[in-house]
XYZ file of C-alpha atoms in Angstrom:
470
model
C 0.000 0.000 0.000
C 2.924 2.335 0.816
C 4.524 1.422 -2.770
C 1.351 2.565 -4.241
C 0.986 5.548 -2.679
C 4.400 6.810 -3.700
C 3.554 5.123 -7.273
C 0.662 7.481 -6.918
C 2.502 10.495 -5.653
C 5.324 10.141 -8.356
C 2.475 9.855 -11.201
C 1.196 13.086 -9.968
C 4.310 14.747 -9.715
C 4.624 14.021 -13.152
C 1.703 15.059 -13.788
C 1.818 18.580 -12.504
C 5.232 19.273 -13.431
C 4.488 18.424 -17.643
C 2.098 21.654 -17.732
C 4.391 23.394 -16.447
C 7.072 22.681 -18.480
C 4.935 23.221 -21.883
C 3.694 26.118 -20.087
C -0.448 25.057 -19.751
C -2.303 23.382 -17.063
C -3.539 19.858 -17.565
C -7.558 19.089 -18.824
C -9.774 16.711 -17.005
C -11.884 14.680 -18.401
C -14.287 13.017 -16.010
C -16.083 9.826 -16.413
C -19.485 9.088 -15.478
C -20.684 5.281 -14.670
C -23.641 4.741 -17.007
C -23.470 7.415 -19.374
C -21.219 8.513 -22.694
C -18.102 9.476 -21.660
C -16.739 12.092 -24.746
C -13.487 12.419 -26.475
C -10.390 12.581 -25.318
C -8.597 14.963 -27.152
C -4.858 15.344 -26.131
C -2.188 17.069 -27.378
C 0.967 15.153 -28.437
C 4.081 15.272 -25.101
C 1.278 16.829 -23.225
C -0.907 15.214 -20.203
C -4.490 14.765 -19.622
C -6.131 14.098 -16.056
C -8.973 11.388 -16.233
C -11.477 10.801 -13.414
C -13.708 8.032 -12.851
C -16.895 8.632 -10.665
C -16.507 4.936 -8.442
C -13.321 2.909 -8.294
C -11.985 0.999 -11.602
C -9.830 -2.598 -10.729
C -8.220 -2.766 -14.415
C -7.213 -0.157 -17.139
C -6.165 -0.961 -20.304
C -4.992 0.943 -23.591
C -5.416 -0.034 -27.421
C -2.148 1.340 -28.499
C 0.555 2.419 -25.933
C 2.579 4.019 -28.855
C -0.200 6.711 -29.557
C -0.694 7.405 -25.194
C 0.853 5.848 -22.233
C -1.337 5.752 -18.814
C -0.565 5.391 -15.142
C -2.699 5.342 -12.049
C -2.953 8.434 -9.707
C -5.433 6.611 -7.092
C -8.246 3.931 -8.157
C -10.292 7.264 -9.694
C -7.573 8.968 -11.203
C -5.773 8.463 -14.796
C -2.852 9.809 -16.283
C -2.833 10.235 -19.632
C 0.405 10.985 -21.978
C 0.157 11.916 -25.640
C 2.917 10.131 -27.513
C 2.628 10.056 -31.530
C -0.619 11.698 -33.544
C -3.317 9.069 -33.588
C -6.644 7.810 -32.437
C -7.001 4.833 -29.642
C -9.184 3.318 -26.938
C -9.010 3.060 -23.266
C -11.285 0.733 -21.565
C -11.818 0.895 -17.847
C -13.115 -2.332 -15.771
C -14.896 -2.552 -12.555
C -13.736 -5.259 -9.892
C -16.800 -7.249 -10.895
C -15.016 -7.548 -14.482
C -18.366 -5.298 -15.570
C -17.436 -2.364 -18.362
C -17.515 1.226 -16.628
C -16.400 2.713 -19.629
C -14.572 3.104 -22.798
C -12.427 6.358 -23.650
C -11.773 7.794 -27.287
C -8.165 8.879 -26.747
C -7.464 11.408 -29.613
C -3.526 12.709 -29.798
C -3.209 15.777 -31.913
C 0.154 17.679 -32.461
C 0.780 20.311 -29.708
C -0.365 23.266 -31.617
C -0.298 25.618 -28.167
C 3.120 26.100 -28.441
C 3.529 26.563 -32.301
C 0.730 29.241 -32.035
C 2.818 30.862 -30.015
C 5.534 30.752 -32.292
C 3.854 31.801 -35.404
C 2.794 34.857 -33.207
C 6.203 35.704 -32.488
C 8.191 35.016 -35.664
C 4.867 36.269 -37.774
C 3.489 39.035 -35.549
C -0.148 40.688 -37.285
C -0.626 37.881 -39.798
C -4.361 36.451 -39.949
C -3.872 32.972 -39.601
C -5.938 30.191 -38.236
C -4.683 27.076 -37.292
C -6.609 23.703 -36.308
C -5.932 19.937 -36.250
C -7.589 17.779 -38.799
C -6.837 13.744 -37.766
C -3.214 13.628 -37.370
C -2.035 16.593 -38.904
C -2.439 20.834 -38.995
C -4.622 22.867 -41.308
C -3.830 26.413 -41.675
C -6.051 28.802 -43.423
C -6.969 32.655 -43.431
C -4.737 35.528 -44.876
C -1.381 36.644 -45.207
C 0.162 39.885 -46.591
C 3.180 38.169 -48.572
C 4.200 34.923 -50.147
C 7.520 35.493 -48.343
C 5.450 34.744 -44.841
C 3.102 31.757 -46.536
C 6.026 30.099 -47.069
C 7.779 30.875 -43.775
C 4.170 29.848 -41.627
C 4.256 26.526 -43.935
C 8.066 26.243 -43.350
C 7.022 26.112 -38.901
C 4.185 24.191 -39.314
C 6.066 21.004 -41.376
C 8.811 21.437 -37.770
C 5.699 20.408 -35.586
C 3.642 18.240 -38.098
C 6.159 16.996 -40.835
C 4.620 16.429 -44.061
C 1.046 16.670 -42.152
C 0.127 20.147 -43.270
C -2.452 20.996 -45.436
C -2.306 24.778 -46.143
C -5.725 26.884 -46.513
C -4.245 30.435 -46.344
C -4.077 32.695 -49.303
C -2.040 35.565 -50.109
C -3.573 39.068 -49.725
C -2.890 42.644 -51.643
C -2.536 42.850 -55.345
C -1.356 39.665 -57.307
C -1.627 40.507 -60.504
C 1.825 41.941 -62.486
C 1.896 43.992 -65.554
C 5.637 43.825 -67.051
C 6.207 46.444 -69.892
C 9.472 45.385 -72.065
C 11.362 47.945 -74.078
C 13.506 46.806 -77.090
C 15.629 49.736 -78.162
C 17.928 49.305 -80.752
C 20.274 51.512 -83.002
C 22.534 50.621 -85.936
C 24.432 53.052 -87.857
C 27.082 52.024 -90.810
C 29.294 53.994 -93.331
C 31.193 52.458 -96.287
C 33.675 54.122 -98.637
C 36.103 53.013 -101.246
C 38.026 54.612 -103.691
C 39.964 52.977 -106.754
C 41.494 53.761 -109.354
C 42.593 52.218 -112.888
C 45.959 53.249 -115.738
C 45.960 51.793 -118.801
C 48.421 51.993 -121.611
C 47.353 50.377 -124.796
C 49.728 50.645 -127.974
C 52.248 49.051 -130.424
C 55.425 48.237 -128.688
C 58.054 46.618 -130.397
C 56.965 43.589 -132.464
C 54.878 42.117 -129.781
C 51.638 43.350 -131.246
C 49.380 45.387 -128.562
C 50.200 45.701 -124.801
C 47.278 47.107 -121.627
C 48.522 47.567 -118.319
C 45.720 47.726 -115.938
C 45.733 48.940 -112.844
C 43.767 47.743 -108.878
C 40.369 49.117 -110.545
C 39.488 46.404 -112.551
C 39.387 44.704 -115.593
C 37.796 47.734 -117.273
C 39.764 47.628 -120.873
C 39.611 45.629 -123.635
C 43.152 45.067 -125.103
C 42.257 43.229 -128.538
C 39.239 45.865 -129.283
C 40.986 49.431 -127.719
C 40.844 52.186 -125.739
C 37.309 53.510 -127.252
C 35.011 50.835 -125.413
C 32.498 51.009 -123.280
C 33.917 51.264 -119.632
C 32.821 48.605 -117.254
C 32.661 50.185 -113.424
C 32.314 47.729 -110.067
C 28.898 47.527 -108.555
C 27.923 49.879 -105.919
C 30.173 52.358 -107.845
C 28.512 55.850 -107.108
C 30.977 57.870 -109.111
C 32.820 57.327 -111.937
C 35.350 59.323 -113.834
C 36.995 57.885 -116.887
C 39.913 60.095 -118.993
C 41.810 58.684 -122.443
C 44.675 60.594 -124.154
C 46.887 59.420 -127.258
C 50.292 60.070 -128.056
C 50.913 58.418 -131.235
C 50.665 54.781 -131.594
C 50.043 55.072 -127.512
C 46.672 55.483 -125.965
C 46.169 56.175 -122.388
C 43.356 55.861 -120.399
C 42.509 56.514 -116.387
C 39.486 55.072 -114.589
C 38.316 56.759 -110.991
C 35.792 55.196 -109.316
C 34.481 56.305 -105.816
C 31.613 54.685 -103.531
C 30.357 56.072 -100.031
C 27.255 54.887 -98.512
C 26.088 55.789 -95.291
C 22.895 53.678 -93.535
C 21.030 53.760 -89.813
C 18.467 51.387 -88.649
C 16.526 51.751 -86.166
C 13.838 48.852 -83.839
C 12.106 49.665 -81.289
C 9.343 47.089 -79.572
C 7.138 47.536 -76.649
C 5.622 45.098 -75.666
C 3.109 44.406 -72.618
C 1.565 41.611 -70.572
C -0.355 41.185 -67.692
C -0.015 37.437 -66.151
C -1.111 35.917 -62.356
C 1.435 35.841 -59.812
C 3.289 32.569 -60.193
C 1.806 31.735 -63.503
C 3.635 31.981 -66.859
C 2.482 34.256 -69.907
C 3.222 34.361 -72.871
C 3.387 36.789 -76.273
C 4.468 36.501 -79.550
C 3.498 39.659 -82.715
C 4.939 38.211 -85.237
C 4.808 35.373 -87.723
C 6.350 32.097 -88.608
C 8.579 31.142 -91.199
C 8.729 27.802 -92.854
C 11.530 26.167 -92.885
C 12.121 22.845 -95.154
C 13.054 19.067 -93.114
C 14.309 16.091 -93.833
C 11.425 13.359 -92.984
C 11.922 9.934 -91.792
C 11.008 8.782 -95.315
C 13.105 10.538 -97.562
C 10.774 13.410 -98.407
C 10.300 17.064 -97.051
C 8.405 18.650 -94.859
C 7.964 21.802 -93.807
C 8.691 23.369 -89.857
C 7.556 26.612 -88.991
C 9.621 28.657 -86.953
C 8.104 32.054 -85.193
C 9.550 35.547 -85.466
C 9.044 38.632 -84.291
C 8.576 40.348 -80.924
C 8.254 37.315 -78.273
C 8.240 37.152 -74.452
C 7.686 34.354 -71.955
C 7.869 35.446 -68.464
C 7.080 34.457 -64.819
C 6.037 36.886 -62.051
C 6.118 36.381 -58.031
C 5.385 38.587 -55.636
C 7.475 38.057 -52.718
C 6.626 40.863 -50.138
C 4.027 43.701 -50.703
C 5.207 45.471 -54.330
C 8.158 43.184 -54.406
C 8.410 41.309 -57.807
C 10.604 37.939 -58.590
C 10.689 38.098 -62.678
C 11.553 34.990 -64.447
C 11.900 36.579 -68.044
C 13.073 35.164 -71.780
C 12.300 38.057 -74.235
C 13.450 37.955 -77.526
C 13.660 40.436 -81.184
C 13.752 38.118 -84.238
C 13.682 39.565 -87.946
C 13.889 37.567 -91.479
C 17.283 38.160 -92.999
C 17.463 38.454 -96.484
C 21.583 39.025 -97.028
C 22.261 35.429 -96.018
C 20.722 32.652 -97.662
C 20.737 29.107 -98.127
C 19.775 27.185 -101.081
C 19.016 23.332 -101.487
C 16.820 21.128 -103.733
C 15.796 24.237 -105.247
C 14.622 25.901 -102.295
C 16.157 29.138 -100.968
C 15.441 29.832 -97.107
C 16.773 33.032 -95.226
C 18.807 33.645 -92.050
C 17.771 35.126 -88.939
C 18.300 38.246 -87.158
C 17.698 37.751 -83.318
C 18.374 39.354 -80.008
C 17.467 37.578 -77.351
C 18.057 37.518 -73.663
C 16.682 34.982 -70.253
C 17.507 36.035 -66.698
C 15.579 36.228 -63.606
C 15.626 39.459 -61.464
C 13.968 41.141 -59.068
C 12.654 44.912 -58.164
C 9.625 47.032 -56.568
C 6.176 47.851 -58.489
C 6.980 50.587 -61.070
C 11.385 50.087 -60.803
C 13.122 49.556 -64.077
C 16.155 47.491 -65.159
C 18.214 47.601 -68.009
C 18.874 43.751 -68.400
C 20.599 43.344 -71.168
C 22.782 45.578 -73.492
C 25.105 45.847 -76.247
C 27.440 48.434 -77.794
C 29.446 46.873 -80.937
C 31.509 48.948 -83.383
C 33.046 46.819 -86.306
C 35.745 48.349 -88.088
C 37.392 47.438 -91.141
C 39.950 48.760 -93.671
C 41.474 47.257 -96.418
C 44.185 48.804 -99.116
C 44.674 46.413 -102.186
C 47.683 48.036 -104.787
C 49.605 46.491 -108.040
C 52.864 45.348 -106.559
C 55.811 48.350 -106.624
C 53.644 50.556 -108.626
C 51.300 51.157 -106.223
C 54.220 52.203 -104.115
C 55.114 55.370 -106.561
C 54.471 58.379 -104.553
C 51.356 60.417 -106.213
C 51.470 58.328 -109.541
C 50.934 55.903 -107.252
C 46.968 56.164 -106.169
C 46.603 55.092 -109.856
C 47.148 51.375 -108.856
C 45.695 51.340 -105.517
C 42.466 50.638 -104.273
C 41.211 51.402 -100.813
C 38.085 50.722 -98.732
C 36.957 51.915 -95.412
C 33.579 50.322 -93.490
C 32.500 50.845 -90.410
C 29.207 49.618 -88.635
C 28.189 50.044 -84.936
C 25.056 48.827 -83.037
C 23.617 50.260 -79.517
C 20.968 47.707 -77.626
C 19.220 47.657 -74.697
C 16.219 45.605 -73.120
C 14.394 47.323 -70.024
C 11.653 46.123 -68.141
C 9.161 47.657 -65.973
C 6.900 45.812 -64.197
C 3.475 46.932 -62.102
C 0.976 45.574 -59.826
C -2.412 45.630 -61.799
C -5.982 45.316 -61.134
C -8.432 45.106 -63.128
C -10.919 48.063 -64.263
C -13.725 48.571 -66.111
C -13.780 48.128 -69.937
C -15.246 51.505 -70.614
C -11.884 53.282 -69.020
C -10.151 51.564 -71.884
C -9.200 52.862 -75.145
C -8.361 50.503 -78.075
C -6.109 51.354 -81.255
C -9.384 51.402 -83.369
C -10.802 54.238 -81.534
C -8.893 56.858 -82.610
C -9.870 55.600 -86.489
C -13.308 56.003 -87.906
C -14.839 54.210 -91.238
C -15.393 57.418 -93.273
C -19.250 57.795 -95.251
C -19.307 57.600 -98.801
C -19.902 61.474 -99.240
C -16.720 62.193 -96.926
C -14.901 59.374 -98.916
C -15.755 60.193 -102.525
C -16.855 64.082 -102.042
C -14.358 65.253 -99.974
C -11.460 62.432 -100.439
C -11.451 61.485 -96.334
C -9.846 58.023 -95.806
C -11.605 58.653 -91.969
C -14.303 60.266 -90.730
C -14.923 63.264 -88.783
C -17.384 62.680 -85.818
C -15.294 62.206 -82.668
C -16.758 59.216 -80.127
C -18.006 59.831 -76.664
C -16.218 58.798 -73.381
C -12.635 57.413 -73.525
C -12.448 56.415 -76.655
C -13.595 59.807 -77.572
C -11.037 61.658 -75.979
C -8.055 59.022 -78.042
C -10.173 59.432 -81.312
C -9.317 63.329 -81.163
C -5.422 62.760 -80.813
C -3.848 63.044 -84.058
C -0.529 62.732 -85.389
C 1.259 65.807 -85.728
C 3.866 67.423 -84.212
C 6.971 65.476 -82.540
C 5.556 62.223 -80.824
C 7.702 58.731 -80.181
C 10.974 58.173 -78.773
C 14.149 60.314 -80.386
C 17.600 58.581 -79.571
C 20.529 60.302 -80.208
C-alpha cells in the first residue's frame, strides 16, 4: 500500500510538473458510470487528467505508442500523448463489468507553435486547427515570403502533415512592360582607281597595263570601249589621251554609302502571380526538313517580338521576374539554297535572366554596344608604291558599322478596371461615309466618339511624338 501511494505520488508529480514545463495546465476529463463518456482529445508530449466517478480494478490501452497511462489513485488516470493518432481506453470494474470506454485522440501540440507563429509572424491572420493527425492552416497573409515561412514552422511540428488553406492578400496581378531599343548606324567608302596603256610596242603586237580598278579595258578591241565600273560604284570618272601609236586611259571610281536602322518594340503583358504568360506579334517562317522517309516537310519557326515570363510577388510590391524576351527579324543578305529551295537567315536578339525589383522600378537587363571596323588597301605590286602616280594602282576601302541595344523592363501591380476606361487602337480611327470618302477624299471620318475612346479618337498625329535617340 505504501509502494502505491508513492507510485501514486510520483504519477502526480509528473503530472503537474508536464504543464508546467509546456507552459499550460492539464484538462480533465471526467467519467461518469452509465453514461457517454466524450473524447479525449490530447495534445501530443502533453498530459491529460482522467477521473472516474466509483473505483476501476483494471485499465487498459489499445495502443501504448499513440498514449501511455498510469494510475494516480483507483479514480484517477494519467494520460500521456505520444505520436498523432486515435485509440481506446477501456476501464473495468472489480466485478469484471465495463464502466467505460475512452476515445483517446492525440493531436500535435499546436499551443506552443501558435505561439511561435505569433512571435516570428506578428499581425498575420492565420488560423490554425488539427484535422486527424495533422495541422490545417487557413486565413490571410500579406506576402508569399510569410506563406512560405508559416508553412516552413508548421512542417517542424507536423512533418509532411500540413495541409495549407491560407491565401495571399494585396494585389497579385503583375503587368511587365518590355522595351527593345535598338540603333545601328554604318558607313562604307572606297576609292579605286585604274591606268591603262594600250599601244604598239616593239613587235609584240598590242600591250594594256591595268591597274587595282578592274578589268575595265579591252586590249584586242581598244581604248574607245564602253567602260565597265564595279557595282555599288557611285561615281565614276573615266579620262583617255593618245600620243601616237600610244593610248592612255585613267578610270576613278568612288563609292560612299552611309545607312542607320533603327527597332524599337514595346511590348506588354499582364499574367497571375506565379503563372507563366506568354506573347508573340509576329509570324512564322517555314523552314524545309528532312522526314523519316526521304521526303520534305515543312517546320515553322516564329519571329518577331516574343516574351515568356514568370512573375512572383514576394513581399508587398516586391516582384521575382523569371523573363526570356526575344527580337527576331527575317534576314534576307544570307541565304541558303538546297533542292531548289532558298530559305533566309535570322536576325535575333534575345536575352533569359531572372531578377527582381519594386512595383513601377526599371532594369536595363541586357545591353550591347558593338563597333566593327574594317579597312582594307589592295595596290599592283611596286607601282602602287610610286608616290602620287601611285593612287593610280591602288584601291582602298573603309567600313564601319556600330550597333547600340538595350532591353528594359518595368513591371506593375495591376488590377483590373472597367472596360469603358479603356481605349483601343481602333478608336482613334473612324470608317469614313461615302460622301466624306468620294466628295471630300477622307480616308476617316470626322465625328469624334463619346467617353474614352472619344477623348483618343481626337489625338492626331502631328507634331513630334515617339521616342528620339541620339
Amino acid at each position: 500500500m505504501r509502494m502505491r501511494t508513492l507510485l501514486g505520488a510520483t504519477a502526480l508529480g509528473l503530472a503537474l510538473l508536464q504543464p508546467a514545463q509546456f507552459g499550460a495546465q492539464a484538462q480533465t476529463l471526467r467519467v461518469m458510470s452509465g453514461a457517454p463518456s466524450s473524447a479525449l482529445q490530447v495534445p501530443m508530449n502533453r498530459a491529460v487528467v482522467v477521473e472516474s466517478d466509483i473505483a476501476f480494478a483494471e485499465l487498459s490501452i489499445a495502443n501504448p505508442g499513440i498514449a501511455d497511462i498510469s494510475t494516480l489513485s483507483d479514480k484517477s488516470i494519467y494520460v500521456l500523448g505520444k505520436a498523432p493518432g486515435r485509440t481506446t481506453m477501456t476501464l473495468l470494474g472489480a466485478d469484471g463489468r465495463l464502466i467505460s470506454n475512452v476515445e483517446v485522440h492525440v493531436t500535435p501540440d499546436i499551443a506552443e507553435f501558435k505561439e511561435r507563429l505569433r512571435q516570428i509572424l506578428p499581425g498575420e491572420q492565420i488560423e490554425v486547427r488539427t484535422a486527424n493527425d495533422g495541422i490545417v492552416m487557413s486565413g490571410t497573409v500579406s506576402s508569399l515570403t510569410k506563406l512560405d515561412s508559416a508553412l516552413d514552422l508548421a512542417n517542424r511540428y507536423a512533418p509532411e502533415r500540413v495541409s495549407n488553406l491560407m491565401s495571399v492578400g494585396g494585389t497579385q496581378q503583375v503587368m511587365l512592360k518590355v522595351r527593345f531599343a535598338e540603333m545601328q548606324r554604318s558607313v562604307s567608302k572606297s576609292l579605286s582607281a585604274s591606268l591603262a596603256i594600250n599601244g604598239t610596242l616593239g613587235s609584240s603586237g598590242r600591250r594594256s597595263i591595268a591597274g587595282e580598278g578592274g578589268t575595265w579595258l579591252d586590249a584586242d578591241n581598244g581604248i574607245g570601249n564602253p567602260v565597265e565600273v564595279k557595282d555599288g560604284t557611285e561615281g565614276a570618272i573615266a579620262l583617255g589621251i593618245g600620243a601616237g601609236s600610244l593610248q592612255f586611259a585613267v578610270l576613278l571610281e568612288a563609292l560612299e554609302s552611309k545607312g542607320m536602322i533603327r527597332t524599337l518594340a514595346e511590348p506588354n503583358l499582364t499574367a497571375l502571380s506565379g503563372q507563366e504568360a506568354k506573347f508573340l506579334a509576329g509570324g512564322e517562317y517555314p523552314i524545309p526538313v528532312a522526314t523519316g522517309d526521304g521526303q520534305i516537310g515543312i517546320e515553322y519557326k516564329p519571329f518577331g517580338v516574343e516574351m515568356n515570363f514568370t512573375p512572383v510577388v514576394v513581399d508587398g510590391d516586391m516582384i521575382n521576374l523569371t523573363i526570356n524576351a526575344a527580337v527576331s527579324s527575317i534576314d534576307n543578305s544570307v541565304t541558303l539554297q538546297t533542292n531548289g529551295i532558298t530559305v533566309n537567315a535570322f536576325k535575333r536578339r534575345e536575352t533569359s535572366t531572372t531578377v527582381e525589383m519594386r512595383d513601377g522600378e526599371s532594369f536595363a537587363i541586357a545591353g550591347l554596344l558593338q563597333d566593327d571596323f574594317r579597312n582594307l588597301n589592295g595596290q599592283v605590286p611596286w607601282l602602287g608604291d610610286i608616290p602620287v602616280l601611285g593612287a593610280l594602282f591602288r584601291s582602298s576601302e573603309y567600313q564601319r558599322s556600330q550597333s547600340e541595344l538595350v532591353i528594359i523592363v518595368t513591371p506593375h501591380l495591376v488590377t483590373p478596371t472597367r472596360g469603358e476606361a479603356l481605349a483601343l487602337p481602333t478608336d482613334r480611327v473612324k470608317v469614313p461615309t461615302e460622301r466624306e470618302f468620294f466628295l471630300f477624299g477622307n480616308v476617316t471620318g470626322g465625328k469624334a466618339q463619346k467617353g474614352a475612346a472619344g477623348e483618343v479618337a481626337r489625338q492626331d498625329f502631328s507634331g513630334s511624338y515617339g521616342y528620339v535617340m541620339e
